[in-house]
Short mmCIF file of C-alpha atoms (C1' of nucleotides) in Angstrom, two decimals:
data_model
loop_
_atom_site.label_atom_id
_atom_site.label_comp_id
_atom_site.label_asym_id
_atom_site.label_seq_id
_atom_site.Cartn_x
_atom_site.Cartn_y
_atom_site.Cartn_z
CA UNK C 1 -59.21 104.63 -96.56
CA UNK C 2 -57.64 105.41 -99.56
CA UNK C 3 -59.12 106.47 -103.21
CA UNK C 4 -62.52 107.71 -103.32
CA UNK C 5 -64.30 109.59 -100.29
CA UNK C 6 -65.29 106.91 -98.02
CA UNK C 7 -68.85 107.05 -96.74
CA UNK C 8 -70.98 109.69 -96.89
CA UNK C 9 -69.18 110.90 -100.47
CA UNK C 10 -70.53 107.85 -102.28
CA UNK C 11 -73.69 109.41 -103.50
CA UNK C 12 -75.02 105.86 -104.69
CA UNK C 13 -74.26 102.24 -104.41
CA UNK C 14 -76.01 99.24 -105.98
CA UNK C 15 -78.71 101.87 -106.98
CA UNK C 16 -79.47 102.98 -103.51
CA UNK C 17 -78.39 106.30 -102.17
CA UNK C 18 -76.47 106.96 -99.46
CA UNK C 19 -75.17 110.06 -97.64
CA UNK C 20 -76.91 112.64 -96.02
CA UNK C 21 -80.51 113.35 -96.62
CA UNK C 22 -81.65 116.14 -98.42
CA UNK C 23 -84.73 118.44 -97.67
CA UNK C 24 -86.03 116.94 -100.73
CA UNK C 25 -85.76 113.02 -99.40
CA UNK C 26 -87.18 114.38 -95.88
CA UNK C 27 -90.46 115.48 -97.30
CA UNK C 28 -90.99 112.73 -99.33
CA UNK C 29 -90.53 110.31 -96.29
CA UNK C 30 -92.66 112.41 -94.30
CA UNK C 31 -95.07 112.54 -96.63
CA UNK C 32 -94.98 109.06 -97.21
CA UNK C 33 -95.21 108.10 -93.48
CA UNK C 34 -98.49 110.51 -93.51
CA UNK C 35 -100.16 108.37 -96.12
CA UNK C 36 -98.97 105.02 -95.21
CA UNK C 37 -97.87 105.21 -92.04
CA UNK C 38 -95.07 103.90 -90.15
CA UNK C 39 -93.72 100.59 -90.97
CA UNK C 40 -93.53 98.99 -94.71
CA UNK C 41 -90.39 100.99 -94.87
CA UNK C 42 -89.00 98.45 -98.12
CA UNK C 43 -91.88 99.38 -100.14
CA UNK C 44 -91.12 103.16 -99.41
CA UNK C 45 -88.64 103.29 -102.97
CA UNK C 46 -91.37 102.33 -105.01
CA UNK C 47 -94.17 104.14 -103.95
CA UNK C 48 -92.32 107.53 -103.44
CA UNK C 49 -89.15 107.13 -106.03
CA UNK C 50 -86.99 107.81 -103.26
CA UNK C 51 -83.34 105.72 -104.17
CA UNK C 52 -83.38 104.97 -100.26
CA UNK C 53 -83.20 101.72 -98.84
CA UNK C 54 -86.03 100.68 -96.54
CA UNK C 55 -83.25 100.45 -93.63
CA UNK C 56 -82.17 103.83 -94.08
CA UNK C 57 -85.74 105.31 -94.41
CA UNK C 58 -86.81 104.10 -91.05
CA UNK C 59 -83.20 105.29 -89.66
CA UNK C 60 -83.79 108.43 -90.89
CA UNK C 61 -87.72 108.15 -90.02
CA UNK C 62 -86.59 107.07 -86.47
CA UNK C 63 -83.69 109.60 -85.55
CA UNK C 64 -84.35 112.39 -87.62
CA UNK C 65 -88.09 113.34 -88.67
CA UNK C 66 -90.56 111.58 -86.50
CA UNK C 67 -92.52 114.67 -85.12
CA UNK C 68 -91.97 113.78 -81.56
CA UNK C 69 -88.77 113.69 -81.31
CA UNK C 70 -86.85 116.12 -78.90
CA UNK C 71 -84.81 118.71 -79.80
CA UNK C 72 -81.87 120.03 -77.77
CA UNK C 73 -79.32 119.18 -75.73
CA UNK C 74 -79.83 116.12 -73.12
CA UNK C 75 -80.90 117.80 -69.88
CA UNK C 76 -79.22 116.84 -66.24
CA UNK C 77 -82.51 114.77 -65.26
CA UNK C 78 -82.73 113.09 -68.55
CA UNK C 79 -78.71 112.11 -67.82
CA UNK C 80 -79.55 111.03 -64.56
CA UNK C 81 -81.91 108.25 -66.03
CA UNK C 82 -79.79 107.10 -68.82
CA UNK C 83 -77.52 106.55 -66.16
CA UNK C 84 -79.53 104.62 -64.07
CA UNK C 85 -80.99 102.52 -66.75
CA UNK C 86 -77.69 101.86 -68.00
CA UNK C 87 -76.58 100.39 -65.02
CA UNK C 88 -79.71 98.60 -64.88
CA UNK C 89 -79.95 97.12 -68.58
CA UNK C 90 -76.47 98.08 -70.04
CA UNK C 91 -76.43 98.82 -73.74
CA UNK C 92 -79.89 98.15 -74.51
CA UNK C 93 -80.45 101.56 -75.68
CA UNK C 94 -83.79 101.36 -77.26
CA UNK C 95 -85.07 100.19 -73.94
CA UNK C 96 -83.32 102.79 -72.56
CA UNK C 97 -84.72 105.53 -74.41
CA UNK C 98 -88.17 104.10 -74.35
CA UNK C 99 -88.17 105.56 -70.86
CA UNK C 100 -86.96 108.81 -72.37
CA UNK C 101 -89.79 110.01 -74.40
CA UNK C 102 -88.64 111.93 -77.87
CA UNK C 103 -85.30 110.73 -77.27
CA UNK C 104 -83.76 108.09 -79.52
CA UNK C 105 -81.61 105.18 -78.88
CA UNK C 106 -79.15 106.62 -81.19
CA UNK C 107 -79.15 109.69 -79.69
CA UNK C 108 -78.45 108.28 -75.94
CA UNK C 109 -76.26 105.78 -77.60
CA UNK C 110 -73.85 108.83 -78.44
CA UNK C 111 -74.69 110.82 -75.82
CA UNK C 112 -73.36 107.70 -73.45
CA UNK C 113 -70.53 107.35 -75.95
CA UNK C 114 -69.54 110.74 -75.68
CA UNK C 115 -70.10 111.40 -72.12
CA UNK C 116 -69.23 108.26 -70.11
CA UNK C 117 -67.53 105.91 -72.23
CA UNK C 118 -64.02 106.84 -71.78
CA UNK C 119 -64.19 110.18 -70.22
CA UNK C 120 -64.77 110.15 -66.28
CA UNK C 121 -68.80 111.25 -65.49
CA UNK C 122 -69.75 114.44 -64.15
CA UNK C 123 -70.14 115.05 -60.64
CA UNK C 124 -73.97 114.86 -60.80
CA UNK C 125 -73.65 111.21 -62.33
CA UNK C 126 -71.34 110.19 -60.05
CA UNK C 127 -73.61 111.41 -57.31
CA UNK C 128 -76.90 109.81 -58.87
CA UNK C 129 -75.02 106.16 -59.40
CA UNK C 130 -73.28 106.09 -56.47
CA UNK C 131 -76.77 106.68 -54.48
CA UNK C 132 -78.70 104.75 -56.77
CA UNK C 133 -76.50 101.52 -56.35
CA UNK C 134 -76.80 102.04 -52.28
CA UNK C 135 -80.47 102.76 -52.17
CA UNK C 136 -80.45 99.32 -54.30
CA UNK C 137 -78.53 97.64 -51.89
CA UNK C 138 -80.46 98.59 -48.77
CA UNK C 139 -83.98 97.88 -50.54
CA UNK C 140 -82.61 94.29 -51.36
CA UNK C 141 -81.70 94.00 -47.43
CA UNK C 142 -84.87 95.13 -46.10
CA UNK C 143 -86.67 93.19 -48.30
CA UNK C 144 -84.82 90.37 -47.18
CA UNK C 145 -85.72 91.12 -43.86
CA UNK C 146 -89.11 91.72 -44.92
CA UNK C 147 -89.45 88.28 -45.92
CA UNK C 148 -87.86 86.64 -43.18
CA UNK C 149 -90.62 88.47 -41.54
CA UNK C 150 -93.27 87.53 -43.77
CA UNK C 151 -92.20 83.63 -43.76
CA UNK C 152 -92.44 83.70 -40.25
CA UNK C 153 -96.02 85.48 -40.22
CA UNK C 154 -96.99 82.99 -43.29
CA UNK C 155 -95.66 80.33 -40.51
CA UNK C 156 -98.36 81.47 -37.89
CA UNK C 157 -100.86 82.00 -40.69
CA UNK C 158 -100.52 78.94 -42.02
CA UNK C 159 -101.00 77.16 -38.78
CA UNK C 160 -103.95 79.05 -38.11
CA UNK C 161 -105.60 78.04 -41.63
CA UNK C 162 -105.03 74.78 -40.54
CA UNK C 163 -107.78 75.44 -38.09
CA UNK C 164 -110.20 77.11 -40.31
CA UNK C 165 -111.21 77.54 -43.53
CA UNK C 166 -108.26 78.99 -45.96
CA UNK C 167 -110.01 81.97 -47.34
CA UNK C 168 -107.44 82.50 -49.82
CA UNK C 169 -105.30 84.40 -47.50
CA UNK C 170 -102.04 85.97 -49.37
CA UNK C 171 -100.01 85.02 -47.04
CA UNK C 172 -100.40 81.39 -47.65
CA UNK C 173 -99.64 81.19 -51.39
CA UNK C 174 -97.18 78.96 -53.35
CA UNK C 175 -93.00 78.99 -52.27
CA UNK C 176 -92.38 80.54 -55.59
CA UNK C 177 -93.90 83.60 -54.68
CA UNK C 178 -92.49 84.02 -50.89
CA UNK C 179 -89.01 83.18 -53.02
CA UNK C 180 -89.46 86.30 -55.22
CA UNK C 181 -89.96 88.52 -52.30
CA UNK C 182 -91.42 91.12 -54.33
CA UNK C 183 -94.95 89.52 -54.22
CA UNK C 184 -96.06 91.78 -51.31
CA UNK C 185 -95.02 94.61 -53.47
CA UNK C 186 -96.87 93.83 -56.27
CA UNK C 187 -99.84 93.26 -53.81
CA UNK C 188 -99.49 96.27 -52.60
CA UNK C 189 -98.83 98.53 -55.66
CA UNK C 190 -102.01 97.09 -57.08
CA UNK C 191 -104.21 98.77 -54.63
CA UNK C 192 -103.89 102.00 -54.85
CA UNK C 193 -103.95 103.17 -58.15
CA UNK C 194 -105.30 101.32 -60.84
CA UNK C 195 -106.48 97.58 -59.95
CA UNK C 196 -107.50 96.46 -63.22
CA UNK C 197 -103.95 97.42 -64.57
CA UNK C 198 -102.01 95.66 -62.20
CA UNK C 199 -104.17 92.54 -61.92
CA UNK C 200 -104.23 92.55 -65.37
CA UNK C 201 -99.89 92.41 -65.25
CA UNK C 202 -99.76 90.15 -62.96
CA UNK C 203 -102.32 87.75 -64.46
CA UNK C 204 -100.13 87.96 -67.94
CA UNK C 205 -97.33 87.34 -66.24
CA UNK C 206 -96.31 91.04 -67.57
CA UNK C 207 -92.50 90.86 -67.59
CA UNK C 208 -92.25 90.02 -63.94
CA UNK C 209 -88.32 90.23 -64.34
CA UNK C 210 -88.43 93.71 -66.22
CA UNK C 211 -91.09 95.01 -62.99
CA UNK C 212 -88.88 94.12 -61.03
CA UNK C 213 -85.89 96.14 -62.62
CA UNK C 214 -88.33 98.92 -62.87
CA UNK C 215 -89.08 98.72 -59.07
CA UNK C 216 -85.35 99.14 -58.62
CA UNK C 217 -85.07 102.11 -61.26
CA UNK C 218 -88.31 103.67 -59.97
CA UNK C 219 -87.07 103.36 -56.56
CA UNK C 220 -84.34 105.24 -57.25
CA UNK C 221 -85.83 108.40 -58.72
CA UNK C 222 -88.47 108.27 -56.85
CA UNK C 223 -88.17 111.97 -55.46
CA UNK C 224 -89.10 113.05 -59.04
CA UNK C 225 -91.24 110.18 -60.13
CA UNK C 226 -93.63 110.15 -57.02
CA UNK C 227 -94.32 113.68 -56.97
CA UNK C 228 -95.67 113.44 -61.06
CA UNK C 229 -97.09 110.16 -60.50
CA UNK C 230 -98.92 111.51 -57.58
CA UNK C 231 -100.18 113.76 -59.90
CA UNK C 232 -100.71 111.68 -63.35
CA UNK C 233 -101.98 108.38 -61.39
CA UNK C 234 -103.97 109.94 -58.78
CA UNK C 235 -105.58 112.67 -60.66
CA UNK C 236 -105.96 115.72 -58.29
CA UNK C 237 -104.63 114.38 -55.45
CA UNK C 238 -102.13 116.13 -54.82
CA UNK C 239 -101.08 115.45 -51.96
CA UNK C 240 -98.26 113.24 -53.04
CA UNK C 241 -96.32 113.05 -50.29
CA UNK C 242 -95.10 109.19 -50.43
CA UNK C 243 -91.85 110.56 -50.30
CA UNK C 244 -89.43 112.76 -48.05
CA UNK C 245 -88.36 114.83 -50.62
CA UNK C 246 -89.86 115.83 -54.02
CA UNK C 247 -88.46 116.04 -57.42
CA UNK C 248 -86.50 119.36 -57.41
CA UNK C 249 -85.05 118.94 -54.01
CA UNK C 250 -82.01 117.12 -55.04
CA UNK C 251 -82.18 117.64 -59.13
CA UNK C 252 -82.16 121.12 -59.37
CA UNK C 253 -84.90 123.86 -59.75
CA UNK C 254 -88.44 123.21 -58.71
CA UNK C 255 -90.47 124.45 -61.85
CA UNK C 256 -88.63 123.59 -64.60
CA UNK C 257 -87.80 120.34 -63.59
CA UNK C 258 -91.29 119.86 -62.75
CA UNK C 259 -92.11 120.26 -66.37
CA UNK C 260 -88.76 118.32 -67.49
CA UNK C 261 -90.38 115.40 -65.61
CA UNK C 262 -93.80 115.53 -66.71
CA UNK C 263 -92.77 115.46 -70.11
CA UNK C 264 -90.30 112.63 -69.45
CA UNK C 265 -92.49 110.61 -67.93
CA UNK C 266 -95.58 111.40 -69.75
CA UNK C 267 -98.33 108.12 -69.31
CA UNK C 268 -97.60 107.58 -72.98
CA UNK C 269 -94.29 106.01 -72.10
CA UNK C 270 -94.29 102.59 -71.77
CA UNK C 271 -92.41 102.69 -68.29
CA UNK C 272 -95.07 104.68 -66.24
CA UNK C 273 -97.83 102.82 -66.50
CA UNK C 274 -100.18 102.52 -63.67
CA UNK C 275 -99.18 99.46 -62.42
CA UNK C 276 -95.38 100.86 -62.13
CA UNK C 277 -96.48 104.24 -60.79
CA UNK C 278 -97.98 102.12 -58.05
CA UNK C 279 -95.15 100.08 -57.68
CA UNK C 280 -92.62 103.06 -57.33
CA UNK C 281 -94.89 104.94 -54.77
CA UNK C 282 -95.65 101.70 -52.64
CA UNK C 283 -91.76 101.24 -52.19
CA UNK C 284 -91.76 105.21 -50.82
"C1'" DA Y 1 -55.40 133.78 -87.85
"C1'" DA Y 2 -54.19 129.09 -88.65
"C1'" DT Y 3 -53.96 124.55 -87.13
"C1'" DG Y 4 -54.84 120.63 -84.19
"C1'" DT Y 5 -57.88 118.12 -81.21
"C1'" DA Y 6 -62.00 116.67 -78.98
"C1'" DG Y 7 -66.86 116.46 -79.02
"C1'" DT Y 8 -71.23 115.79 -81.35
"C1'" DC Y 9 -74.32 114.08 -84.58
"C1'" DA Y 10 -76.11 111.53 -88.47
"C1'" DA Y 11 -75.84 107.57 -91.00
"C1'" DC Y 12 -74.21 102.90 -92.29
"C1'" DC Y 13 -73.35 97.94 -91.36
"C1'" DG Y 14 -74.05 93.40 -89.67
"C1'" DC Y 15 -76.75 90.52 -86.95
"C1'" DA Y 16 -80.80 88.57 -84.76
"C1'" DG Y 17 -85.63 87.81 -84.12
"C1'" DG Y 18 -90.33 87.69 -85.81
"C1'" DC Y 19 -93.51 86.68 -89.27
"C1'" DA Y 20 -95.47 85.21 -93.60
"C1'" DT Y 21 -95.27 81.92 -97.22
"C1'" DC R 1 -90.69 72.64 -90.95
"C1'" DA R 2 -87.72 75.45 -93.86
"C1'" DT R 3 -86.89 79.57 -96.14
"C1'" DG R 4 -86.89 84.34 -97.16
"C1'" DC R 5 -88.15 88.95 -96.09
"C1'" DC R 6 -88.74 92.76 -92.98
"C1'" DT R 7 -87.82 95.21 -88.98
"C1'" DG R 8 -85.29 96.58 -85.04
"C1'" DC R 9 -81.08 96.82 -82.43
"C1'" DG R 10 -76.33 97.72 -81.16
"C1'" DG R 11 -71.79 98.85 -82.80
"C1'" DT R 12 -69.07 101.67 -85.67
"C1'" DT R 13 -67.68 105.25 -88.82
"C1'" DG R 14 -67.10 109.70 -90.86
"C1'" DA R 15 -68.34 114.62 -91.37
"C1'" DC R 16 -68.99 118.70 -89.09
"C1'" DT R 17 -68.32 122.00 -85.28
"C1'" DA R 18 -66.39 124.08 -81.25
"C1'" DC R 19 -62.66 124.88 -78.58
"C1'" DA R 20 -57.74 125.10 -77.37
"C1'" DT R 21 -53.07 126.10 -78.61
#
DNA sequence: AATGTAGTCAACCGCAGGCAT
DNA sequence: CATGCCTGCGGTTGACTACAT
């Protein structure tokens, strides 16, 4: 703290610049990224000149120039969903903002910092946690419920198969999917929108753990994820109606958010795909 | 108008995991 | 199998800006 500027004043250390970027640094990154690509950010210095380490390219790749990236402040709905997936993951950021498309980790990271670390959350947060964490609790109770039910129907089921010949009937499977009690869900989701996909998931295994957290997060905002899904998953449609509400009833106004949300969760993003669209409508 | 304070953003650091050798 | 390199992630820091006093 004392002596020379601290941080961004050292122009160069150990033959590496540091500091803030200059127009000059930006365009040769993006130009390099245009030739090259993403990725190989070490060999960066030597092909371009630039005196930047291969950390601080990608940083500065990642945050700042990538042509995606979203500019402007962090909008109500996008808060809404950091929330949520905070409270779902905790401080993973990057996972976080993979479900915010042209956001960065960084950026939520300080946006999170700024807005909910110490201060007290806005009204709207408050409102969106405190109903997200009792919509989870009542899905976890009905589907507890549910699969009381469903033992007892596998019960019957079972005693019937004993009688003829098994078929292959769903309801007979192994313990260790009864014990998950999302295995009906999955069943379900897989029907209506994209079979392939979701047999494809659940063949791989496909993060059964992160579905489920997804089920949970889609659940929640499932006012404003049904009605786009409805659109994006079943092409057309239209007639999305899996849910009481739609996306602007409770998050503000109709159009705009309509846009907001078809950007956010754009079928590029690695949380909407079909499988999950299916699995958040199902659950509606 | 000047100063202090809080908020925001960009960038760095250290660590961990994955992959090639 | 061990080692080293590269990449990505989360935490932290410092500069800048906006707002309040």
């Amino acid at each position: 703290m004392e002596g020379a500027p601290l941080g961004w004043g050292r122009q160069e250390v150990d033959g590496w610049r540091k500091g803030p970027w200059t127009s000059q640094e930006d365009k040769l990154l993006v130009e390099h990224v245009r030739q090259h690509g993403e990725g190989r950010w070490n060999s960066v210095s030597k092909l371009t000149g630039l005196k930047r380490s291969g950390k601080s390219c990608r940083l500065r790749w990642v945050n700042y120039l990538r042509p995606d990236l979203k500019r402007g402040k962090i909008t109500p709905q996008e808060e809404s969903i950091i929330v949520q997936l905070h409270a779902l993951w905790g401080n993973r950021w990057s996972t976080i903002a993979r479900s915010l498309p042209g956001r960065t980790d960084n950026e939520i990271k300080n946006y999170w910092r700024t807005h909910f670390k110490k201060g007290k959350p806005s009204k709207n947060i408050e409102r969106a946690r405190a109903r997200f964490l009792k919509q989870r609790q009542e899905m976890q109770s009905q589907q507890q419920q549910q699969q009381q039910l469903l033992q007892l129907a596998a019960g019957q089921v079972v005693a019937k198969d004993e009688n003829q010949d098994g078929g292959g009937a769903r309801t007979g499977t192994t313990a260790d999917e009864d014990d998950r009690g999302s295995a009906v869900v999955d069943d379900a989701c897989a029907a209506p929108s994209s079979p392939a996909v979701a047999a494809e998931a659940a063949a791989a295994g496909h993060h059964h753990d992160e579905d489920l957290i997804m089920h949970d997060a889609m659940d929640f905002m499932c006012p404003m994820s049904c009605a786009l899904l409805h659109g994006a998953v079943h092409q057309g449609g239209g007639t999305g109606s899996c849910c009481g509400s739609t996306a602007s009833d409770e998050y503000g106004s109709g159009e705009e958010d309509g846009a907001t949300w078809g950007s956010l969760w754009n079928l590029d993003g690695v949380v909407v795909d079909d499988a999950a669209a299916a699995v958040a409508c199902t659950l509606w």
